Coordinates of C-alpha atoms in Angstrom, one line a residue:
Chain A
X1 CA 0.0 0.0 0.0
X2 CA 1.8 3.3 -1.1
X3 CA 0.8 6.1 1.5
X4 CA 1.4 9.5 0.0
X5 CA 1.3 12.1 3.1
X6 CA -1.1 14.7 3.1
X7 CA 0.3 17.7 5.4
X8 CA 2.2 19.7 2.8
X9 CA -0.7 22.3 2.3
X10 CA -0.9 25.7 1.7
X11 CA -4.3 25.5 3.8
X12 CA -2.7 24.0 6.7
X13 CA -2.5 26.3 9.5
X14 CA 0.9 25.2 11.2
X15 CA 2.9 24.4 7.6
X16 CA 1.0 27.3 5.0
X17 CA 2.7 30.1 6.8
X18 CA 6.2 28.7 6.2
X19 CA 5.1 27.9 2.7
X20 CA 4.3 31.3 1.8
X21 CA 7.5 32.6 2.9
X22 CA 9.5 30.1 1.7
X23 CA 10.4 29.1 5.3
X24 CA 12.3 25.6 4.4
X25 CA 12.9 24.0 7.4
X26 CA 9.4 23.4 8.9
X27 CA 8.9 22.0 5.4
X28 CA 11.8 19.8 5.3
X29 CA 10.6 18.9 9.1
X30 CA 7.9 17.9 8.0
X31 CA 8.4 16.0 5.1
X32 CA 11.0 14.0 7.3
X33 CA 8.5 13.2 9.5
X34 CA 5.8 12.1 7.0
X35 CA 8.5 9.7 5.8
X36 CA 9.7 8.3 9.2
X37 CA 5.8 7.5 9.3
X38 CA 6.1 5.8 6.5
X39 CA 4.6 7.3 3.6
X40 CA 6.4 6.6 0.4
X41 CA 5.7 9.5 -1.8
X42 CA 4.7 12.9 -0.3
X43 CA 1.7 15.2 -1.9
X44 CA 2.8 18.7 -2.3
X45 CA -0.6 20.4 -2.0
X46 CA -0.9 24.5 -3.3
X47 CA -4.4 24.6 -2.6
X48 CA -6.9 26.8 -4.6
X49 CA -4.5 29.8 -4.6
X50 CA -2.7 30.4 -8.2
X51 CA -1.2 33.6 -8.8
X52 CA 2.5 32.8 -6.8
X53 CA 2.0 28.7 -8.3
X54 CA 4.8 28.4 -10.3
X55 CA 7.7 29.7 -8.1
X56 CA 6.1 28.1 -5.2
X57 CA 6.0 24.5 -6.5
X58 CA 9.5 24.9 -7.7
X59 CA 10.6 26.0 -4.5
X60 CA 8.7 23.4 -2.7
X61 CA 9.9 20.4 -5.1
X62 CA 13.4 21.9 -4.6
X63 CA 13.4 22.4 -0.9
X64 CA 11.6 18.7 -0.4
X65 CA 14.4 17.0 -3.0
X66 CA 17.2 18.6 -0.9
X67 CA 16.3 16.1 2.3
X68 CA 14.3 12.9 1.4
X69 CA 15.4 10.1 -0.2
X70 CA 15.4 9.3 -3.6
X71 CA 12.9 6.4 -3.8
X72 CA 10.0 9.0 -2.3
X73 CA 7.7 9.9 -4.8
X74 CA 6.5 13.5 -4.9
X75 CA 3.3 14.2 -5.6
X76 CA 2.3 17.6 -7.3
X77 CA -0.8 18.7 -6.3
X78 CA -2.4 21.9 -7.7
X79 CA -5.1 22.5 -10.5
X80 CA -2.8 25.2 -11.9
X81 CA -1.1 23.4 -14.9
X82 CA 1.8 26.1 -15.2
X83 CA 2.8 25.4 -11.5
X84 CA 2.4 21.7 -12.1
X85 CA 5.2 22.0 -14.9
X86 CA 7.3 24.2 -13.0
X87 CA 7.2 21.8 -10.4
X88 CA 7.8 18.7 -12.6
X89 CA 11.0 20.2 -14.5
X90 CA 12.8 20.7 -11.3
X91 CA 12.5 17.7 -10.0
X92 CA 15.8 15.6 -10.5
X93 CA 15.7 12.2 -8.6
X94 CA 11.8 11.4 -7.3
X95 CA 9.7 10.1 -9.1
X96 CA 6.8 12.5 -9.6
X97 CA 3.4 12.0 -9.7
X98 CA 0.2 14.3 -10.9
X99 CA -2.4 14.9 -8.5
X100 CA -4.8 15.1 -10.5
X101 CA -6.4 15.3 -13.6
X102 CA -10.6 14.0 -13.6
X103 CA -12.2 12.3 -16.7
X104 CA -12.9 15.5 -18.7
X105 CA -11.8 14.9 -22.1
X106 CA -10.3 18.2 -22.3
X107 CA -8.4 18.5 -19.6
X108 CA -7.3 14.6 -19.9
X109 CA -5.8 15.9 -23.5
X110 CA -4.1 18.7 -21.3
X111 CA -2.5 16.8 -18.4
X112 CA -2.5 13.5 -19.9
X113 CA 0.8 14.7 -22.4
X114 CA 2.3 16.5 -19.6
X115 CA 2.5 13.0 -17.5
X116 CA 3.8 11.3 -21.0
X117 CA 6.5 14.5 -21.0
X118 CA 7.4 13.7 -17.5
X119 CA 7.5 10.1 -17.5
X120 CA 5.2 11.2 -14.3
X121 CA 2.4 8.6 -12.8
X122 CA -1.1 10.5 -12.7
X123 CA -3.9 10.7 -10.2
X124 CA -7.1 10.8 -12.5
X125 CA -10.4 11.1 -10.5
X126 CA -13.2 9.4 -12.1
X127 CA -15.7 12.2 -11.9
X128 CA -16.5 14.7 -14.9
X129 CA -16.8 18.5 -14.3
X130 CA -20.5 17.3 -15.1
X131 CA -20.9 16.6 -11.5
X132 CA -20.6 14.0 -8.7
X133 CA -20.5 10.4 -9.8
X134 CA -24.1 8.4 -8.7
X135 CA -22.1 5.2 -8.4
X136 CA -19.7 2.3 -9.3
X137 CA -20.9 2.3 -13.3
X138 CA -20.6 5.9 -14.1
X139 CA -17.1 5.9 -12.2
X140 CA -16.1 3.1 -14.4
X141 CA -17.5 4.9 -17.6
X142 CA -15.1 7.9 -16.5
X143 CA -12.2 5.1 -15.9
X144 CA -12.4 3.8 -19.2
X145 CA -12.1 7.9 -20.8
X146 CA -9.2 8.0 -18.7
X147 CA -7.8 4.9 -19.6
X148 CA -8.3 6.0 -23.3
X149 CA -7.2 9.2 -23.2
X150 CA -4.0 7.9 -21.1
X151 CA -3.1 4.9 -24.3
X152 CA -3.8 8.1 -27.2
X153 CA -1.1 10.2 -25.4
X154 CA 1.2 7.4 -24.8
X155 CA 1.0 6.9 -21.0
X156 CA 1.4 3.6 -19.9
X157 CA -2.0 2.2 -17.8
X158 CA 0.5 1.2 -14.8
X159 CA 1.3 4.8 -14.5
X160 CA -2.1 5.7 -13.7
X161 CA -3.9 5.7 -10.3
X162 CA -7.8 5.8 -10.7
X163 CA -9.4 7.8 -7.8
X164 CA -13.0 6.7 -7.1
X165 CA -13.5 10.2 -5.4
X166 CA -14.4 9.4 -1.6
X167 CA -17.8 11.3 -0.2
X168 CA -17.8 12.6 3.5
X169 CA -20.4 9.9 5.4
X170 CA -22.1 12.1 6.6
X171 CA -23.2 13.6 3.4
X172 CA -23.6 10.2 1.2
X173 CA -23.7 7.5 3.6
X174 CA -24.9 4.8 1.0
X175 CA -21.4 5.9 -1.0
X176 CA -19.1 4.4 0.8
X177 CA -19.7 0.8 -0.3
X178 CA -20.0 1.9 -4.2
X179 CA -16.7 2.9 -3.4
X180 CA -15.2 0.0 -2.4
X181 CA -16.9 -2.2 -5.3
X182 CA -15.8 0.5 -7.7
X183 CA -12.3 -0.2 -6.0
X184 CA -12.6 -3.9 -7.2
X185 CA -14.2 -3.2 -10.4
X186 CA -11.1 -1.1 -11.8
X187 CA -8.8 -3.4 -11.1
X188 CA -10.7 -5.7 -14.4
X189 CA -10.8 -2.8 -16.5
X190 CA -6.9 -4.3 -17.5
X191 CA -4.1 -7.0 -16.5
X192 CA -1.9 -6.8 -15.1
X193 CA -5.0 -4.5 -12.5
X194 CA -5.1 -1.0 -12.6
X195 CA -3.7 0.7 -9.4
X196 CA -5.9 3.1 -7.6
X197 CA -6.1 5.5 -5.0
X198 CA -8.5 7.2 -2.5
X199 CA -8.2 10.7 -0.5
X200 CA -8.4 8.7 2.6
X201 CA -9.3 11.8 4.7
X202 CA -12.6 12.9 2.6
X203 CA -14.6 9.8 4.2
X204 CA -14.4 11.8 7.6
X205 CA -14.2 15.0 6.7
X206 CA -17.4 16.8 8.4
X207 CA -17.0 14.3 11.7
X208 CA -16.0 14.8 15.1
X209 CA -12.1 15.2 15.1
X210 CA -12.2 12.1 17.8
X211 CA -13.6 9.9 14.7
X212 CA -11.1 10.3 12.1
X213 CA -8.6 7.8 12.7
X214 CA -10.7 5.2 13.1
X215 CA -13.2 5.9 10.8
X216 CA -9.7 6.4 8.3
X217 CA -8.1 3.1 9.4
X218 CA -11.5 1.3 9.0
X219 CA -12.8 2.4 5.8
X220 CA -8.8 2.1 4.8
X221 CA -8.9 -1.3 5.3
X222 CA -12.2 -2.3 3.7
X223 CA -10.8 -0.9 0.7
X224 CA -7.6 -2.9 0.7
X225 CA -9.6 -6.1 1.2
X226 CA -11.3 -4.8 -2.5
X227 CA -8.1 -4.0 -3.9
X228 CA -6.7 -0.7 -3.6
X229 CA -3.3 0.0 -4.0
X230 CA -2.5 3.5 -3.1
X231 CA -4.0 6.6 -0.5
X232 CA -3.5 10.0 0.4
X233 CA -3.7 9.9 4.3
X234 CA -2.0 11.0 7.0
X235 CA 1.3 9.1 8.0
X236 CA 1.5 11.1 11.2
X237 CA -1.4 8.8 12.6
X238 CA 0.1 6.0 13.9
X239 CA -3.1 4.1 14.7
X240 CA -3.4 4.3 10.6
X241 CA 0.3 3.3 9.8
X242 CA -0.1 0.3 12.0
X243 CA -3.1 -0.4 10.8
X244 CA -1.6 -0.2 7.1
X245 CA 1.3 -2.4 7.8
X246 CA -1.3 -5.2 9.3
X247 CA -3.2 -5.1 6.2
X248 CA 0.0 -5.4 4.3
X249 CA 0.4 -8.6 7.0
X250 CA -3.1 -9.8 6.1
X251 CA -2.9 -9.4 2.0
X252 CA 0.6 -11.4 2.5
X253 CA 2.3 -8.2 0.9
X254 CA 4.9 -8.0 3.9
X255 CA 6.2 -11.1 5.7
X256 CA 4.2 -11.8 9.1
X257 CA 6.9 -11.4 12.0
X258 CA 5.8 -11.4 15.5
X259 CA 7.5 -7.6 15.4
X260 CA 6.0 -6.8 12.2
X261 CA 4.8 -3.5 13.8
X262 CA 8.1 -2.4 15.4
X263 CA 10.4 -1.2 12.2
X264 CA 7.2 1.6 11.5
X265 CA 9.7 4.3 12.3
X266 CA 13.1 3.2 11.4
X267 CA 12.4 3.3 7.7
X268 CA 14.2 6.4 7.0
Chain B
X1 CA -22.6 -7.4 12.0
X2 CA -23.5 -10.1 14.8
X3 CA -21.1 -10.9 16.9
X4 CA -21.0 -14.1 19.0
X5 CA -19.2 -13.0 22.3
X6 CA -16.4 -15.9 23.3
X7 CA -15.6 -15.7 26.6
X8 CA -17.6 -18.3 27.9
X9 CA -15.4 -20.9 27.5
X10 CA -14.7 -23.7 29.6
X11 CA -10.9 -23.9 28.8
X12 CA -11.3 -20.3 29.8
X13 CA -8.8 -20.0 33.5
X14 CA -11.1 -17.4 34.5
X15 CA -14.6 -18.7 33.9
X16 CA -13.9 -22.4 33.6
X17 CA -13.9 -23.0 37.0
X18 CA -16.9 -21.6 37.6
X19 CA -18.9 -23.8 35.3
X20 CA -17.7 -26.5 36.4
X21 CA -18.6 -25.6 39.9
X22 CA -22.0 -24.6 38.5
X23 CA -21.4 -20.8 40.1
X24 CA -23.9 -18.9 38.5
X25 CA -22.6 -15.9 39.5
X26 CA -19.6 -15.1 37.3
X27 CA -21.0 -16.7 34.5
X28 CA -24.2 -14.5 34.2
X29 CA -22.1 -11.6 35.2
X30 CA -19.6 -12.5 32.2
X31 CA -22.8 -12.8 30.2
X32 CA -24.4 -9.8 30.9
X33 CA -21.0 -8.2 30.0
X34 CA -20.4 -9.2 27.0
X35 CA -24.4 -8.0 26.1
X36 CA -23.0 -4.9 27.4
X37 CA -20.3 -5.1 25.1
X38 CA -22.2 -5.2 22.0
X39 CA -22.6 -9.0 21.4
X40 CA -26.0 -10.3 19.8
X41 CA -24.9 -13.8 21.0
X42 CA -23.6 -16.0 23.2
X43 CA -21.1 -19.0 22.5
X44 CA -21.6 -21.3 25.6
X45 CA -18.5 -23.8 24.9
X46 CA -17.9 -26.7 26.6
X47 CA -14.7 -27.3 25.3
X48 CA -13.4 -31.0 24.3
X49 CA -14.3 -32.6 27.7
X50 CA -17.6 -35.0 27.0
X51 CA -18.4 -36.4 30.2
X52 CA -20.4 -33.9 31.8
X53 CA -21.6 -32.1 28.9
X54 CA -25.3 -33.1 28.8
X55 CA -25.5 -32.0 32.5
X56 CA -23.6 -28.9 31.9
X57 CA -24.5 -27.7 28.9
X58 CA -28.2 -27.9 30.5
X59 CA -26.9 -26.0 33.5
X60 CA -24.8 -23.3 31.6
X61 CA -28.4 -22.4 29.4
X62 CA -30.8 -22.3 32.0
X63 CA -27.9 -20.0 33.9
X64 CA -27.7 -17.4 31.0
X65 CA -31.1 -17.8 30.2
X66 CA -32.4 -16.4 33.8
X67 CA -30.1 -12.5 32.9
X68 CA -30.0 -12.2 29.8
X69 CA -32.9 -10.2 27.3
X70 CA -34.9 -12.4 24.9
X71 CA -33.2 -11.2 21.0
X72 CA -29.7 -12.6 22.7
X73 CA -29.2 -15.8 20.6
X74 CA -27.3 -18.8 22.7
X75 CA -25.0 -20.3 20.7
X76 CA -24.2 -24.1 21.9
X77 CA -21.0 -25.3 21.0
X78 CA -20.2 -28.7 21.5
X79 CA -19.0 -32.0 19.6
X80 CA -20.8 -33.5 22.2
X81 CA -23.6 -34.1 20.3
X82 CA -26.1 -35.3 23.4
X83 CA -24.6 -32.3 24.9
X84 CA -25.9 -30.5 22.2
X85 CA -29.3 -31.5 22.5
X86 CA -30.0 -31.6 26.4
X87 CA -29.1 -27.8 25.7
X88 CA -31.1 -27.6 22.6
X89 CA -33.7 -29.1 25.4
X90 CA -34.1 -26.7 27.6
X91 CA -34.1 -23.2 25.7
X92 CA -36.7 -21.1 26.2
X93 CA -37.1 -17.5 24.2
X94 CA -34.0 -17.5 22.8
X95 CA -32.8 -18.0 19.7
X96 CA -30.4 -21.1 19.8
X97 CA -27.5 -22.1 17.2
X98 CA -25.6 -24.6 16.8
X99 CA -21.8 -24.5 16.8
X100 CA -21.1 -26.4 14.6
X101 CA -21.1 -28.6 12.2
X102 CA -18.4 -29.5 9.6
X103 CA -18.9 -30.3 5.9
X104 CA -18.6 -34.5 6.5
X105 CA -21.7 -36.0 4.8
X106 CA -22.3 -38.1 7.8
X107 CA -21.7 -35.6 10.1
X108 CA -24.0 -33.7 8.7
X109 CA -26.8 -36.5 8.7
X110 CA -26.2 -36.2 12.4
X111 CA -26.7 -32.4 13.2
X112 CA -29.1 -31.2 10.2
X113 CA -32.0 -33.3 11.7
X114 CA -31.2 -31.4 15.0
X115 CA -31.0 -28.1 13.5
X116 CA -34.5 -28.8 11.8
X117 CA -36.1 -30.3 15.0
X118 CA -34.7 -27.5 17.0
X119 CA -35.4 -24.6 14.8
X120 CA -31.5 -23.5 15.4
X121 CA -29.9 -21.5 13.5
X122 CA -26.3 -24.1 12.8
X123 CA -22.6 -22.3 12.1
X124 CA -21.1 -25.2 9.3
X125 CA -17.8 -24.9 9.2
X126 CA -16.3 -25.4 5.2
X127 CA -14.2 -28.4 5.6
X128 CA -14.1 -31.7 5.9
X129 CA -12.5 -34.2 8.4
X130 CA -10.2 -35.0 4.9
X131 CA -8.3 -32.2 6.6
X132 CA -7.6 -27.6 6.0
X133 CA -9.2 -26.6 2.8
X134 CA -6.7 -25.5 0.5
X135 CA -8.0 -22.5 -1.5
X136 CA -11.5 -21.0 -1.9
X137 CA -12.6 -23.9 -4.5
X138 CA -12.5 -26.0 -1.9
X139 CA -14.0 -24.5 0.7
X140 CA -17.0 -23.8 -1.9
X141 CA -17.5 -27.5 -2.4
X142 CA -18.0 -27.9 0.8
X143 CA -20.4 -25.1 1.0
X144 CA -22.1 -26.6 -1.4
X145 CA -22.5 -30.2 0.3
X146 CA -23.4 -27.9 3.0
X147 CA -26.1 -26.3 1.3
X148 CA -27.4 -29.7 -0.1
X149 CA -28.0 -31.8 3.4
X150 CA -29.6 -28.8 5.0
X151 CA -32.2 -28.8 2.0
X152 CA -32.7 -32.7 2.3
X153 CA -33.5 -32.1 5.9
X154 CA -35.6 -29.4 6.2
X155 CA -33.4 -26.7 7.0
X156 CA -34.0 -23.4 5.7
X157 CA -31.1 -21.8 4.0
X158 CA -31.2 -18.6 5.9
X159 CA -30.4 -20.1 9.3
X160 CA -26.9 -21.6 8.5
X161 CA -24.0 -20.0 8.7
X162 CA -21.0 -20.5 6.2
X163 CA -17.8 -20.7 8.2
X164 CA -14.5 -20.5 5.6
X165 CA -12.2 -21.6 8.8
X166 CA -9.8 -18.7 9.4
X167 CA -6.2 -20.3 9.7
X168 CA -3.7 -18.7 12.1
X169 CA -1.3 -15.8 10.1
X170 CA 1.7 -17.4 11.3
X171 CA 0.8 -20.8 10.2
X172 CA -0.8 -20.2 6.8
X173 CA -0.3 -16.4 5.7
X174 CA -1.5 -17.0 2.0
X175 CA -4.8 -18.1 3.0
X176 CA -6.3 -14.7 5.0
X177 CA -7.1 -13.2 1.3
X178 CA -8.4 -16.6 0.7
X179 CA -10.9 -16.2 3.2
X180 CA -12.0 -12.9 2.2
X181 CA -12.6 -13.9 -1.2
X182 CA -14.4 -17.0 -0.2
X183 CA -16.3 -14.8 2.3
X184 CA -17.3 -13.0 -1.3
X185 CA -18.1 -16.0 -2.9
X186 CA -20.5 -17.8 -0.2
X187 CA -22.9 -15.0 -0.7
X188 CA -23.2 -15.8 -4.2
X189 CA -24.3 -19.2 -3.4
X190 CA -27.9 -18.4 -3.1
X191 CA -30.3 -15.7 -3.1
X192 CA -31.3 -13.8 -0.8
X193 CA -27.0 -14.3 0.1
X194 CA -25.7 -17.1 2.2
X195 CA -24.9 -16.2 5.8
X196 CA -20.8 -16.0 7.2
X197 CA -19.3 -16.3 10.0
X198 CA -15.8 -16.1 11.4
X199 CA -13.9 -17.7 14.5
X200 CA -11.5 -13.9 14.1
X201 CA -9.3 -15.0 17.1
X202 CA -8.2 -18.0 14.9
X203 CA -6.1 -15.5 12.7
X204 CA -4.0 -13.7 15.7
X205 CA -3.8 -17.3 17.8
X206 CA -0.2 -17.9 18.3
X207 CA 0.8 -14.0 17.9
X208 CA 2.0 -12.0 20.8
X209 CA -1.2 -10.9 22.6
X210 CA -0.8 -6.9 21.9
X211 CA -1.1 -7.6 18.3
X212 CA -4.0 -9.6 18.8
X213 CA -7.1 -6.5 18.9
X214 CA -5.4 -4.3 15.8
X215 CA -5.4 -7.6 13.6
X216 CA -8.6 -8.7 15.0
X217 CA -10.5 -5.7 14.2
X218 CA -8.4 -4.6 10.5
X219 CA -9.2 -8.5 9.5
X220 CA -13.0 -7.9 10.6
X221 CA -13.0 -4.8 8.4
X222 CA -11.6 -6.4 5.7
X223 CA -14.1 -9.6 5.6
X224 CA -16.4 -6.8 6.1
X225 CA -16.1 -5.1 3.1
X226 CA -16.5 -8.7 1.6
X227 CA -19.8 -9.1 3.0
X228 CA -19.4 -10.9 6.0
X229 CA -22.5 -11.3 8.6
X230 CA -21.1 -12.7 11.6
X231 CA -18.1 -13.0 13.8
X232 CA -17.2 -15.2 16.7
X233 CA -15.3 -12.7 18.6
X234 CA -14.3 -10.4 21.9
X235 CA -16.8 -7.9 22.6
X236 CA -15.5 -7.3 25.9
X237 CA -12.6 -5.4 23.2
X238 CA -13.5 -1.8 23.3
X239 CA -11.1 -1.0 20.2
X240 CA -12.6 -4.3 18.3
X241 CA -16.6 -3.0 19.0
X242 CA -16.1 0.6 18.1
X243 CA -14.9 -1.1 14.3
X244 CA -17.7 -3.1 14.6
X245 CA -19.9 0.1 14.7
X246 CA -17.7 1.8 12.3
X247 CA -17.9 -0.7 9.8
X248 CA -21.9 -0.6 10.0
X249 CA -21.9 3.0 9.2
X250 CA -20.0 2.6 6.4
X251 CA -22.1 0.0 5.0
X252 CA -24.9 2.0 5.4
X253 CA -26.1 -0.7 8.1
X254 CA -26.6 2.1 10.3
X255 CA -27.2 5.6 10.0
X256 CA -24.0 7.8 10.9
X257 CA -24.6 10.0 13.5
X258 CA -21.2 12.1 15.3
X259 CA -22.3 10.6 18.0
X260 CA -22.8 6.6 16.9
X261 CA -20.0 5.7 18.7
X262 CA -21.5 6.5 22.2
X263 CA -24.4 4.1 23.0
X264 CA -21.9 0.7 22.6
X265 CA -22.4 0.6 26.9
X266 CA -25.9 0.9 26.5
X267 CA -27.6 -1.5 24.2
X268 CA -28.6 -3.7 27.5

């Protein structure tokens, strides 16, 4: 299960400010930490904010690249595509990743050749600017324009993670299990499966704060029973991480040892 | 999700003195508990030992009977078959099952005709004395033999209860997915779905004990999401109940509320 961390945000109270003034070492804290937790690729989220994009992700690729290790993944996350490809042509070692492009066929024939430029793997959320999806069949309509659109523009299906989109239970209880068959279902849209991915955090988003770990860890691992293969969650939460690893146990991904959960923070 | 609380076990060093004492004290206190707890059921095991069982296993349901509400099933389990039925015997208002039966044709002879005369619901375990199914296939052949001798004898379809056999992680690692997907596949046996239920402890026995809630409760999850009805399990574990509830909300099997964590202590 890759685990890309979700604090580097321009909307986070504690880390934004340092962001905005180009402040790298609570950044480069930060990122550390995610990583010691145990995330494997790190989202680098702008927020809704545009106009100082492009120097920002540079400087934020830059400043993340200068202490992680190479195998992390970073994950550029902005709907700006200028700051997405100032971000991308600065990075030197990491893999990259897109977070995200949805199943719009024009801006799949915008972001699509920018992952094909970038030998970058993509986010694509199966949702059209149409509206919210109603269930497992129209996500899996959207999954196979994405999948199209991904083989015209030369980018190869394993470099693709298909986002369901997640809805807060509090606001579409009955989604939560269309999301975890749609989880399933993609993995038959090719072979070898398609990867996927989930914003972990969206499921509790609206509940009491002393709900979201569980209600994370929970619905985290009915979702890797289905399949899933990737999520953007917190890496901080150690209830989660150990969580993850025991899935990882269960699915016979990671070797059980009686101290399977000890090595969580010694990965760095 | 019904759980079948464990605890009252004869091997148990806490409470297996007391039954065989016949002190009904601690046993309807234990019982009352795990009600408390969030269990829906009541294993009442009597362990290998066969000597006493008709006398005890009479005892031990009259005893819970007397504290606990009417909708609490009792759930005999015994290989004592005369044990079996001198509990069977004496039930009142409450729902009995039978725990359990195994997939052996001649087994089978034995306890459907109980089942039927009874009106029990029976747990049927997917294997045969042959010895550990292999692989989903089997285990769905044995389902199906299952299915077939509770037909010929009159038992209705929806009171049994498909078991997969949950084998320990250390000892079989490969087959926890197994049992998920077979969990998947029982349902698809009949319709309305076929029934499922788990021993969970099975797949932390042998671990060190404070792994044993975390993989308890992320397996549960997980067999969850595959459709799973029942669990044989400890609801005197806080952390295991509160995944229990979260797992319901998610599958829209109760309505989320911010506060549907709170009444677990109160369902008595």
């Amino acid at each position: 299960m890759l685990i890309i961390a979700e604090k580097i945000n321009i909307m986070s109270k504690t880390i934004g400010p340092a962001m905005r003034e180009r402040n790298a070492k609570p950044v480069q804290e930060l990122a550390l930490a995610e990583v010691a937790g145990g995330a494997r690729a790190l989202d680098l989220n702008l927020g809704p904010g545009t106009k100082d994009g492009p120097a920002m992700m540079e400087w934020l690729v830059k400043t993340v690249e200068e202490v992680v290790e190479d195998s992390i993944q970073l994950c550029l996350d902005t709907k700006n595509i200028e700051a997405m490809e100032a971000g991308l042509k600065v990075v030197t070692k990491h893999k990259p990743m897109i977070n995200s492009t949805n199943a719009d066929i024009e801006v799949l024939d915008k972001y699509m050749p920018v992952a094909a430029m970038y030998d970058a793997d993509i986010i694509a959320l199966a949702m059209t600017s149409a509206g919210i999806p109603r269930d497992c069949n129209e996500r899996l309509e959207n999954a196979a324009m994405i999948m199209a659109k991904a083989m015209e523009h030369g980018v190869g299906l394993e470099r693709i993670y298909l986002d369901p989109l997640v809805l807060p239970i509090g606001v579409a209880q009955q989604d939560a299990m269309e999301v975890v068959e749609t989880i399933r279902q993609f993995q038959m849209l090719n072979d070898p499966p398609m990867k996927s991915v989930v914003g972990l955090s969206n499921i509790y988003n609206g509940t009491p704060k002393e709900l979201h770990s569980r209600m994370g860890f929970t619905f985290l691992a009915m979702l890797a029973a289905a399949g899933l293969t990737a999520a953007i969650a917190d890496s901080l939460d150690a209830k989660l991480m150990a969580v993850v690893k025991t899935v990882e146990v269960l699915k016979n991904e990671m070797l059980y040892a009686a101290s399977y959960l000890d090595d969580i923070l010694v990965r760095v």
